[in-house]
Short mmCIF file of C-alpha atoms in Angstrom, two decimals:
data_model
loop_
_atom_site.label_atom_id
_atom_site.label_comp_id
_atom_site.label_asym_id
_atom_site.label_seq_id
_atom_site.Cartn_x
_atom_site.Cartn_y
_atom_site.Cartn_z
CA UNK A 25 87.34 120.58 96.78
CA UNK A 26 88.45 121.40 100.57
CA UNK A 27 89.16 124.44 101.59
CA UNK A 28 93.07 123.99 102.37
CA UNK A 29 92.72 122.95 98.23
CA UNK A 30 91.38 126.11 97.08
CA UNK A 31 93.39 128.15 99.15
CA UNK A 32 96.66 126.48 97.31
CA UNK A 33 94.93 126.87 93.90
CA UNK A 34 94.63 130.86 94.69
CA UNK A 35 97.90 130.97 95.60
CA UNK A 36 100.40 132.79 92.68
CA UNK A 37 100.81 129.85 90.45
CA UNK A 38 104.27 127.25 89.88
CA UNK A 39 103.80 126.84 86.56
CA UNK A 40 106.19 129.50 84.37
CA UNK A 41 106.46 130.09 81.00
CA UNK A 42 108.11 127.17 79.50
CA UNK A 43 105.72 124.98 81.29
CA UNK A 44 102.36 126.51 79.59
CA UNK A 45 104.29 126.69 75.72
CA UNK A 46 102.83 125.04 73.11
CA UNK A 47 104.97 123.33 70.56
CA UNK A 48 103.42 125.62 67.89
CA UNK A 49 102.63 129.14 69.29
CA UNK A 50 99.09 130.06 69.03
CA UNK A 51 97.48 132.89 70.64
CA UNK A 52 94.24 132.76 72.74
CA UNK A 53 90.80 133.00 70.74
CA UNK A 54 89.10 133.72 74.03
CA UNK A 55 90.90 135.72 76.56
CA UNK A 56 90.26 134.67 80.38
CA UNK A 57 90.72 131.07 80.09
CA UNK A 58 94.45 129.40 81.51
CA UNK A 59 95.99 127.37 79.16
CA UNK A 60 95.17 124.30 80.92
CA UNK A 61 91.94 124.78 80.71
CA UNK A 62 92.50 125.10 76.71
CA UNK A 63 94.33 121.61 77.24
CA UNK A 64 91.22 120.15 79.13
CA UNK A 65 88.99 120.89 76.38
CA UNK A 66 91.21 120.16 73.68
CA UNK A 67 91.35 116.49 74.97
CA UNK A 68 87.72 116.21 76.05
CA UNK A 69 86.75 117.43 72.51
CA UNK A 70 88.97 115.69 70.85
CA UNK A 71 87.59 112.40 68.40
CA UNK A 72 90.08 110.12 70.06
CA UNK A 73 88.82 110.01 73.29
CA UNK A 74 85.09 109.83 71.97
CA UNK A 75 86.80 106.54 69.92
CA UNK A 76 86.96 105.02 74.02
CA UNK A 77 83.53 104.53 74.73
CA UNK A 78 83.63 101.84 72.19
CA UNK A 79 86.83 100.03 73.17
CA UNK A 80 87.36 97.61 75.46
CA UNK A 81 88.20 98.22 79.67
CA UNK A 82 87.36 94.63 81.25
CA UNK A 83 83.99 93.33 79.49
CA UNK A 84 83.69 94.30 75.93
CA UNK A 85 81.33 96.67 74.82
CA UNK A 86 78.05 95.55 73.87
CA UNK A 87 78.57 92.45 75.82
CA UNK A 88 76.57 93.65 79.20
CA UNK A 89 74.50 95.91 79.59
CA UNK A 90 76.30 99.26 80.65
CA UNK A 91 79.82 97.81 80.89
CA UNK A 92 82.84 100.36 81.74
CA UNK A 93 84.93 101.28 78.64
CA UNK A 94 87.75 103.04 78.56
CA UNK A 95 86.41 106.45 78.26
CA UNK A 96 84.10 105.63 81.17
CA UNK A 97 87.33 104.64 83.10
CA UNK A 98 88.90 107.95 81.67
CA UNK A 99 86.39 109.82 83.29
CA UNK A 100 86.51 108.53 86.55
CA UNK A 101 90.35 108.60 86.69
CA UNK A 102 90.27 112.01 85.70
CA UNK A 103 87.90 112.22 89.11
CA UNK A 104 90.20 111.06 91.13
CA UNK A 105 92.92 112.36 89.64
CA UNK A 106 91.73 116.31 89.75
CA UNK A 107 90.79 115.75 93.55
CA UNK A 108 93.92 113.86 94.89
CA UNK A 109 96.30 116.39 92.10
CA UNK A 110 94.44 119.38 93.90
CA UNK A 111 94.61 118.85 97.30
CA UNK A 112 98.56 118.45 97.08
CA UNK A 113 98.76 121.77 95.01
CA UNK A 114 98.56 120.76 91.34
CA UNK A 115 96.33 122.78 88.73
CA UNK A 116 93.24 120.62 88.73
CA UNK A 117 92.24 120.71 84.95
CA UNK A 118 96.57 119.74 84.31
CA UNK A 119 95.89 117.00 86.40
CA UNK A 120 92.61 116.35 84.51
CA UNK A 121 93.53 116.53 81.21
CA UNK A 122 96.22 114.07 82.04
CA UNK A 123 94.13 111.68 83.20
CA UNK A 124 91.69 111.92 80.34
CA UNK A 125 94.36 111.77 78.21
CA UNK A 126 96.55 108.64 79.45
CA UNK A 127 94.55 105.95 77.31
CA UNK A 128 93.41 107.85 74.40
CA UNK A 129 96.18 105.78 72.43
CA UNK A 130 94.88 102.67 73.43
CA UNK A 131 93.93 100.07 70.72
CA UNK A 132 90.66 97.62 70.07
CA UNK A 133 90.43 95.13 72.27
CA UNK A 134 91.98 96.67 75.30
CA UNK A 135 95.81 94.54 75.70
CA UNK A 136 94.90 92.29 73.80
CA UNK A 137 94.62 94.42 71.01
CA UNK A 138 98.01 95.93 72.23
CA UNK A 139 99.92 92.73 72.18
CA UNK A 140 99.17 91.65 68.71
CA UNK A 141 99.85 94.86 67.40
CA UNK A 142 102.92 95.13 68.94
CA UNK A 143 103.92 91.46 66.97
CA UNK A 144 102.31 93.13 64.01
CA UNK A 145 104.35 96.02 64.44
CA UNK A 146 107.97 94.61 64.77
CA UNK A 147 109.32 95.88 62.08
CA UNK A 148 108.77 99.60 62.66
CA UNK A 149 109.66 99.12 66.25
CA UNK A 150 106.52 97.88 67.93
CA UNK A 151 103.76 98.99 69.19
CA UNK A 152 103.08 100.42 72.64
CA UNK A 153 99.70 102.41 73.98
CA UNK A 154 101.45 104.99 75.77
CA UNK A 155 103.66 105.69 73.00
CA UNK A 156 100.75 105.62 70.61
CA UNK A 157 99.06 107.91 73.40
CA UNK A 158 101.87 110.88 72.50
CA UNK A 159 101.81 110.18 68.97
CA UNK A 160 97.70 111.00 69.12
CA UNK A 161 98.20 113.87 71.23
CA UNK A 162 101.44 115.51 69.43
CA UNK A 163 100.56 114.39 65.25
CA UNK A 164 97.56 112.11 64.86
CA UNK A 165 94.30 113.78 66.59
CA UNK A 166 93.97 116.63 63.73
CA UNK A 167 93.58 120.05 65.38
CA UNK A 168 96.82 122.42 64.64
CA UNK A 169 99.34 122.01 62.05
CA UNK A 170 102.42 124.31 61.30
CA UNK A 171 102.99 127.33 59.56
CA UNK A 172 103.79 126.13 55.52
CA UNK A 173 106.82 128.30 55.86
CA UNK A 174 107.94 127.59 58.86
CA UNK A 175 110.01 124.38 59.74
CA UNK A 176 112.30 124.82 62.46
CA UNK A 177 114.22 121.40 63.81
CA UNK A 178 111.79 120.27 65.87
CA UNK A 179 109.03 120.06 63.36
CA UNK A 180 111.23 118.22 60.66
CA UNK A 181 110.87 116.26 58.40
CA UNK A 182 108.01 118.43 56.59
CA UNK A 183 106.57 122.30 56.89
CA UNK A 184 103.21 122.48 57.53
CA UNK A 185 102.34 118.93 59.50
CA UNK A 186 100.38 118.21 62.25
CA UNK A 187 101.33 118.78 65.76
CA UNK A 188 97.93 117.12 66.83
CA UNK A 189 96.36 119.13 69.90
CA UNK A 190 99.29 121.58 70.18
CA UNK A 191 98.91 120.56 74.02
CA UNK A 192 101.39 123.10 76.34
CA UNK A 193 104.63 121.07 77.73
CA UNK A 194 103.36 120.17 81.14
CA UNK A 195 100.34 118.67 80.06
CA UNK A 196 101.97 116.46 77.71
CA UNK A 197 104.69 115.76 80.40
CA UNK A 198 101.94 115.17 82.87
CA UNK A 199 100.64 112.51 80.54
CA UNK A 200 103.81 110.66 79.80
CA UNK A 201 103.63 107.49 81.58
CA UNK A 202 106.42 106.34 80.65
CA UNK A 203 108.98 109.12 79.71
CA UNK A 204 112.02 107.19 77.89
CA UNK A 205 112.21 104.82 74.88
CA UNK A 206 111.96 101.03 74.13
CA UNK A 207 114.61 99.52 76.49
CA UNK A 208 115.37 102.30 78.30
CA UNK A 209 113.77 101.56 81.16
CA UNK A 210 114.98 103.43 84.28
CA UNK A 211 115.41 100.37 86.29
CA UNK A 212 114.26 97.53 84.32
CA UNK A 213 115.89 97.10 80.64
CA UNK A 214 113.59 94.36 80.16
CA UNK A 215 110.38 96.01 80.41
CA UNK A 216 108.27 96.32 77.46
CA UNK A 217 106.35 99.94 78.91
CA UNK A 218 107.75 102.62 77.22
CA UNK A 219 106.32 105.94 75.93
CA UNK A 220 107.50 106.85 72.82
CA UNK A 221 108.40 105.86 69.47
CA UNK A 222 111.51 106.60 67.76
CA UNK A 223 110.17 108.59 64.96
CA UNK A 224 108.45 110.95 67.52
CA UNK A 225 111.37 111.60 69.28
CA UNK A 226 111.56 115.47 68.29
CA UNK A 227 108.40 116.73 70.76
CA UNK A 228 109.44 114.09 73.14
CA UNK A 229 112.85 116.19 73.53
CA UNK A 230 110.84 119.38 73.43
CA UNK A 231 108.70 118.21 76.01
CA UNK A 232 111.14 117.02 78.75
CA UNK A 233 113.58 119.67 77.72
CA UNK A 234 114.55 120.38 81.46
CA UNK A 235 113.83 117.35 83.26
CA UNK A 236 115.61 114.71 84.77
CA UNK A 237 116.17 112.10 82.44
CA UNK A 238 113.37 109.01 83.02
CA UNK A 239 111.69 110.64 86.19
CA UNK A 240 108.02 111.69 85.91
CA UNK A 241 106.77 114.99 86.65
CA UNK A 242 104.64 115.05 89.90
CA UNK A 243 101.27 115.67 88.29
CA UNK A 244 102.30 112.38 86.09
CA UNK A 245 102.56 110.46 89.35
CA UNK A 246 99.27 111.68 90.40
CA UNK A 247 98.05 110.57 87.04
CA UNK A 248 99.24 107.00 87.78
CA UNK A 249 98.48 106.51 91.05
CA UNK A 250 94.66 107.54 89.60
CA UNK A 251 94.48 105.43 87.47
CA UNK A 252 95.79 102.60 89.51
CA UNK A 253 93.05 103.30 92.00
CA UNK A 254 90.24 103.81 89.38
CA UNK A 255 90.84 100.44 87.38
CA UNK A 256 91.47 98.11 90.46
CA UNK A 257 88.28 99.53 92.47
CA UNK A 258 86.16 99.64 89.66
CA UNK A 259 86.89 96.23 87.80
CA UNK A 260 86.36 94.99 91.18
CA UNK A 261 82.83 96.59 91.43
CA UNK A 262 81.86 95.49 87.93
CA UNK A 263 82.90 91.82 88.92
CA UNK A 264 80.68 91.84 91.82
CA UNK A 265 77.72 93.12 89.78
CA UNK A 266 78.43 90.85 86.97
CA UNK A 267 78.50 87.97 89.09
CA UNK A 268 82.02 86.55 87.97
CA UNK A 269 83.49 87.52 91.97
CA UNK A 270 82.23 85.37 94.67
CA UNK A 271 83.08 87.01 98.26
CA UNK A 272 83.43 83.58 99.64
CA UNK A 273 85.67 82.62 97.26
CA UNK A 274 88.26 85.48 98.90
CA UNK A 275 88.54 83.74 101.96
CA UNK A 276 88.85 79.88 100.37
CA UNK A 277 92.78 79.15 100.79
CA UNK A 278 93.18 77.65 97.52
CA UNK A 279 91.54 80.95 95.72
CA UNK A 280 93.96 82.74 97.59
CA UNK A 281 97.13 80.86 96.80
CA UNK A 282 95.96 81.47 93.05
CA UNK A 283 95.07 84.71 93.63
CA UNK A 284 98.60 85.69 95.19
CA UNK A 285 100.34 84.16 92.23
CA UNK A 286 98.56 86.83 90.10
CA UNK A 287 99.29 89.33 92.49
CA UNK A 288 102.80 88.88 92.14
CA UNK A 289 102.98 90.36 88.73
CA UNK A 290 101.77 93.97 90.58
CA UNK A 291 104.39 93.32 93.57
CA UNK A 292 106.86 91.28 92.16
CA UNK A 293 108.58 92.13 95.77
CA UNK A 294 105.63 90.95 97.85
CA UNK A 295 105.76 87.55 99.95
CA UNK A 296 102.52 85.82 99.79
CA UNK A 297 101.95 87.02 103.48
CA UNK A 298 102.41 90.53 102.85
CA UNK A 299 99.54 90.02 100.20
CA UNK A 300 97.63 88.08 102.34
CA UNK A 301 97.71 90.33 104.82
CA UNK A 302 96.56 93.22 102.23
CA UNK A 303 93.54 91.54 101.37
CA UNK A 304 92.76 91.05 105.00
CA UNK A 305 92.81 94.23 105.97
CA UNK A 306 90.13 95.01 103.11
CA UNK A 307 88.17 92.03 104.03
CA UNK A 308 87.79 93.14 107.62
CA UNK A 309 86.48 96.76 106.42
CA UNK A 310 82.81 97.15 107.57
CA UNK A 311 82.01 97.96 103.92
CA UNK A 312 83.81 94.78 102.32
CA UNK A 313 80.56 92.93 101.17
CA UNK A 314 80.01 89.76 101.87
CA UNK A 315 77.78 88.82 99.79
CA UNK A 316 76.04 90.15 96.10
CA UNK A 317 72.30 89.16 94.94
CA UNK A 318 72.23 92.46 92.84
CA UNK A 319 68.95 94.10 95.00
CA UNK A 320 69.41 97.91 95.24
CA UNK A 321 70.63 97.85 98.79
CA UNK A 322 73.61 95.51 97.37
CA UNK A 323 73.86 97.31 94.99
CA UNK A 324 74.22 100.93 97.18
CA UNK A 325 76.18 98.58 99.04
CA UNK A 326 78.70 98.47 96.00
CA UNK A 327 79.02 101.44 95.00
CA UNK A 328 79.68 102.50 99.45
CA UNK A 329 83.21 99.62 98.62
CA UNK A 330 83.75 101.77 95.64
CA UNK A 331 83.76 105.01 97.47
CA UNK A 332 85.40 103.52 100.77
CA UNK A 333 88.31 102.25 98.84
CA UNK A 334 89.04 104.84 96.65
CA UNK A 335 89.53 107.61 99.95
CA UNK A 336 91.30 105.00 101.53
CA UNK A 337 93.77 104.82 98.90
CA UNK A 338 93.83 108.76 98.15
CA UNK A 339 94.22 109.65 101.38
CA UNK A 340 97.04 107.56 102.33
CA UNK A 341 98.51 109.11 99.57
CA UNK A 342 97.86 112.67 100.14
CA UNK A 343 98.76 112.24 103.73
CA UNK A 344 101.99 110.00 102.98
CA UNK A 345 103.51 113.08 100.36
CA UNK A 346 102.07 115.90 102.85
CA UNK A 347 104.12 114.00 105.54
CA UNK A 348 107.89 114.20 102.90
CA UNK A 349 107.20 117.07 101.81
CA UNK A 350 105.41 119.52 103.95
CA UNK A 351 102.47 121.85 102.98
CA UNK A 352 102.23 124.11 99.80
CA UNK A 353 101.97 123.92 96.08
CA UNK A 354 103.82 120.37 94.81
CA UNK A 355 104.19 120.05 91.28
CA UNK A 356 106.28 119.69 88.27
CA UNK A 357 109.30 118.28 89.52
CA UNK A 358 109.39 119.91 93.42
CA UNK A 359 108.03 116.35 94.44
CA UNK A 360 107.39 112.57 93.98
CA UNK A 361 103.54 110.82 95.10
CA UNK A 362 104.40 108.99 98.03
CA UNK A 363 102.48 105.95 98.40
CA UNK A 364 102.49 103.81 101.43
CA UNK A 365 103.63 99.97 101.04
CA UNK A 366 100.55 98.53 102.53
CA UNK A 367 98.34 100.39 100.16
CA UNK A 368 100.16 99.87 97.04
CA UNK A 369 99.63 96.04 98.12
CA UNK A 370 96.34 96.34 98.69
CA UNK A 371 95.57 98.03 95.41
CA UNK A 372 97.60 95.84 94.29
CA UNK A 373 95.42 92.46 95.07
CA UNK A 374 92.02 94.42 93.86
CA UNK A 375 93.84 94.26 90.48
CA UNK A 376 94.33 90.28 91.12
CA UNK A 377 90.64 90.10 92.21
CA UNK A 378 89.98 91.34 88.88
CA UNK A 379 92.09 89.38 86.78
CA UNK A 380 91.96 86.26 88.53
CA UNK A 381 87.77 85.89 88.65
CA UNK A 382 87.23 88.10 85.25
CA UNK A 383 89.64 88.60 82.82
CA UNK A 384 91.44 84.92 83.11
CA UNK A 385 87.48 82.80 82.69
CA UNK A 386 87.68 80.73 80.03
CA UNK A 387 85.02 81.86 77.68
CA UNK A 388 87.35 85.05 78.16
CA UNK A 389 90.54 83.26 76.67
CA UNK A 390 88.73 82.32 73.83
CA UNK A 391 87.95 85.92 73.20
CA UNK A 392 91.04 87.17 73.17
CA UNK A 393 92.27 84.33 70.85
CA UNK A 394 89.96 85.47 68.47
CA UNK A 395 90.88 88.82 68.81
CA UNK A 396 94.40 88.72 68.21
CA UNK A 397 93.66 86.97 64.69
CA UNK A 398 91.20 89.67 63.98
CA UNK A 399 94.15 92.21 64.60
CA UNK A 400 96.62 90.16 62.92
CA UNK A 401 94.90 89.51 59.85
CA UNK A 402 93.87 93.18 59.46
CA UNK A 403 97.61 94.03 59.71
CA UNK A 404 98.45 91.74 56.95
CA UNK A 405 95.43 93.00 54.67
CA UNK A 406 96.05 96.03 55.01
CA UNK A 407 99.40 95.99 54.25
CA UNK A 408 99.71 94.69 51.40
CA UNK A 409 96.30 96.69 50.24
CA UNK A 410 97.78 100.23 51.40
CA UNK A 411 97.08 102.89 50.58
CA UNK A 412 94.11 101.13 49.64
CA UNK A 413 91.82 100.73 52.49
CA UNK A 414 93.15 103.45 54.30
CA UNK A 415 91.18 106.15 55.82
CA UNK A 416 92.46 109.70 54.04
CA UNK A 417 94.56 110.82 57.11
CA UNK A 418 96.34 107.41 56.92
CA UNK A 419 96.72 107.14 53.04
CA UNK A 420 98.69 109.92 53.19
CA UNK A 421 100.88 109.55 55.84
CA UNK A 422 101.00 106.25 53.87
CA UNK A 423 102.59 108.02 50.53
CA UNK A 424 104.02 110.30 52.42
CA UNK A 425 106.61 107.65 54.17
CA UNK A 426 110.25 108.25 53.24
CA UNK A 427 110.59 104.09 54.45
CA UNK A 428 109.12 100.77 54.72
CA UNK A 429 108.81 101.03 58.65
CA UNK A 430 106.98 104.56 58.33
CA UNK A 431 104.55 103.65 55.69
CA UNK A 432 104.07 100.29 58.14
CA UNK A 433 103.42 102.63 61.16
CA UNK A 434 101.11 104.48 59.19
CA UNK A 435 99.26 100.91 58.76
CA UNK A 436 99.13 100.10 62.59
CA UNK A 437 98.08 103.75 63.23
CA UNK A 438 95.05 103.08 61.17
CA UNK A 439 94.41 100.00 63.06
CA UNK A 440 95.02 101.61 66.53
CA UNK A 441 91.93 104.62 65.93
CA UNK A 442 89.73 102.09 65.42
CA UNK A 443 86.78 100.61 68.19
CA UNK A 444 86.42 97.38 68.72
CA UNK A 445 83.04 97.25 66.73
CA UNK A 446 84.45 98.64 64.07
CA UNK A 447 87.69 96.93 63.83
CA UNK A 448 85.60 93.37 63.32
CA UNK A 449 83.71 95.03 60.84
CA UNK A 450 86.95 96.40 58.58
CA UNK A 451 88.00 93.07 59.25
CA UNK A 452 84.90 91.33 57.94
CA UNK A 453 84.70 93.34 54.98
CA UNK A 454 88.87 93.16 53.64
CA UNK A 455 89.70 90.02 55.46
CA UNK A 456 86.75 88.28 54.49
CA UNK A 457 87.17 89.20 50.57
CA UNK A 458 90.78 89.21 50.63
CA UNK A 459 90.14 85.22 51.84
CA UNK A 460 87.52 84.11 48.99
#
């Protein structure tokens, strides 16, 4: 951290009351500490994120040696995130704990896993990670419950249930990716992102009591623009090393006009010369390899792109939101990340790299296919098996369901905690029998 950063974290802090309450009051165990540093620990402590290392970022886990997973790629957004957040005047470890927090609700088998239980999920209103991601964080991940005899309004239906990690507002604000409800898109009604379900609509209102309706708080932007930079430079680096990106092939004008169509799904208001000029201007960096044979000065030489592109992108960030909004402290809702055009398009075509040479290969489609059975079939075992084949936390929010659709959500939350190892191996075991 700079100096100009510390200065700005020494200076009296933005963050008031409401913004450090926790849904449940609790009082410190260990005087000294702020209470987002209580929320960084919670998070890193916390089972669900430890679930990460064995579910799927780009190449499955156990299917390369030292593949990123998605707490790997937790980690090193939270990096980013905590250097970028601090330098424009957010608490660091708010910043951090949003970043280590903004996949924990992700399911086996990375999207994949995310579309079929979404399909599985339609009648209790689908399935989304982010929304799974405040459902963790706010009732699933077992930490704090509530008083027995205490149930104000925004712990209904039951005294004495969960509130997860009891996180303070902000840092459940700062981790809300999307803050609004299935369809309620800010600008696009027919996007399927959302961040939370119906039925956890009480600490979503709690949460964003206060702020303007569908906007993210600052340190959320931070957060995304993070996590933007992390995946697309990274999946790019790990397609290098794995061998599945040729350099050449970035300069070969057919690759390109495929690669551009991909790209259009990042910048659906890009021309295809606006993108090609994006991935030109990376191209003609000094540090843009040109070639991989995976020797350890290619491989330095890798992990130099890494480290190029992610200060390019921070710092055209940082220097783009200095130039709005001036200097001092920016958080909460004082400001909005500012991210130049010709960077969001460059990030923009890393993710295409990625996609385009890795995730769309063909041995990779037939992964995926199988994967979606695996989730779809567990869905329907389970189902009709519950409470039966339920972990304990499950089997009795299971009995505990007032409706069909809760004691289904209670099925797809069971499916959702688990890794990908472990959800082929439920599946082997009740799938298997329930078919012989």
């Amino acid at each position: 951290m700079d100096d100009t950063a510390q200065s700005l974290i020494a200076a009296p802090s933005p963050y008031d009351h409401a913004a450090e309450a926790r849904w449940v009051p609790e009082p410190d165990k260990r005087p000294g500490r702020t209470a987002f540093q209580r929320d960084r620990a919670r998070v890193l402590h916390s089972a669900a994120l430890r679930r990460l290392a064995g579910t799927t970022q780009v190449v499955a886990p156990m299917r390369s040696d030292f593949p990123r997973t998605r707490l790997t790629h937790s980690l090193e957004c939270a990096q980013v995130g905590r250097e970028l957040g601090a330098a424009l005047g957010c608490d660091p470890d708010l910043v951090e704990t949003a970043c280590l927090a903004h996949d924990i609700g992700h399911p086996p088998f990375g999207h994949t896993g995310e579309e079929a239980l979404d399909q599985a999920a339609e009648a209790c209103g689908g399935f989304e990670g982010n929304a799974q991601s405040l459902r963790i964080l706010t009732r699933l991940e077992p930490k704090r419950f509530a008083p027995q005899d205490d149930q104000p309004a925004r712990l209904a239906p039951w005294p004495g249930r969960s509130v997860g990690l009891n996180l303070t507002r902000a840092a459940l604000d700062a981790a809300t990716k999307y803050p609004w409800t299935h369809g309620s898109h800010p600008v696009d009604p027919a996007s399927h992102k959302y961040g939370v379900y119906a039925d956890d609509l009480p600490v979503f209102r709690w949460l964003r009591a206060g702020s303007p309706a569908g906007r993210k708080c600052f340190e959320a932007t931070v957060m995304d623009w993070a996590d933007d930079v992390a995946y697309s430079t990274h999946d790019v680096e790990d397609g290098l090393q794995a061998g599945h990106i040729d350099p050449a092939a970035l300069r070969a004008p057919g690759e390109r006009a495929e690669l551009f169509k991909v790209a259009e799904r990042y910048a659906p208001d890009a021309e295809p010369e606006e993108l090609a000029a994006a991935l030109d201007r990376l191209l003609a960096q000094e540090w843009w390899p040109g070639s991989y044979d995976g020797s350890a000065r290619a491989r330095a030489g890798l992990k130099d792109l890494t480290s190029q592109l992610i200060g390019r992108f921070c710092l055209a960030a940082e220097q783009a939101t200095r130039a709005r909004y001036g200097p001092g402290r920016l958080t909460r809702y004082a400001a909005e990340l500012v991210v130049p055009r010709d960077v969001r398009l460059e990030c923009a075509v890393l993710k295409a790299v990625a996609v385009r040479f890795v995730m769309q290969r063909d041995e990779q489609a037939q992964l995926r296919a199988r994967q979606r059975i695996v989730i779809a079939e567990l869905a329907y075992v389970l189902n009709r098996r519950a409470p039966e084949g339920l972990d304990p936390v499950f089997a009795a929010l299971y009995r505990e369901a007032e409706d069909d659709r809760a004691a289904l959500r209670a099925v797809i939350d069971q499916i959702a905690t688990l890794t990908d190892a472990s959800a082929l191996a439920l599946h082997a075991k009740l799938v298997g029998a329930a078919w012989t």
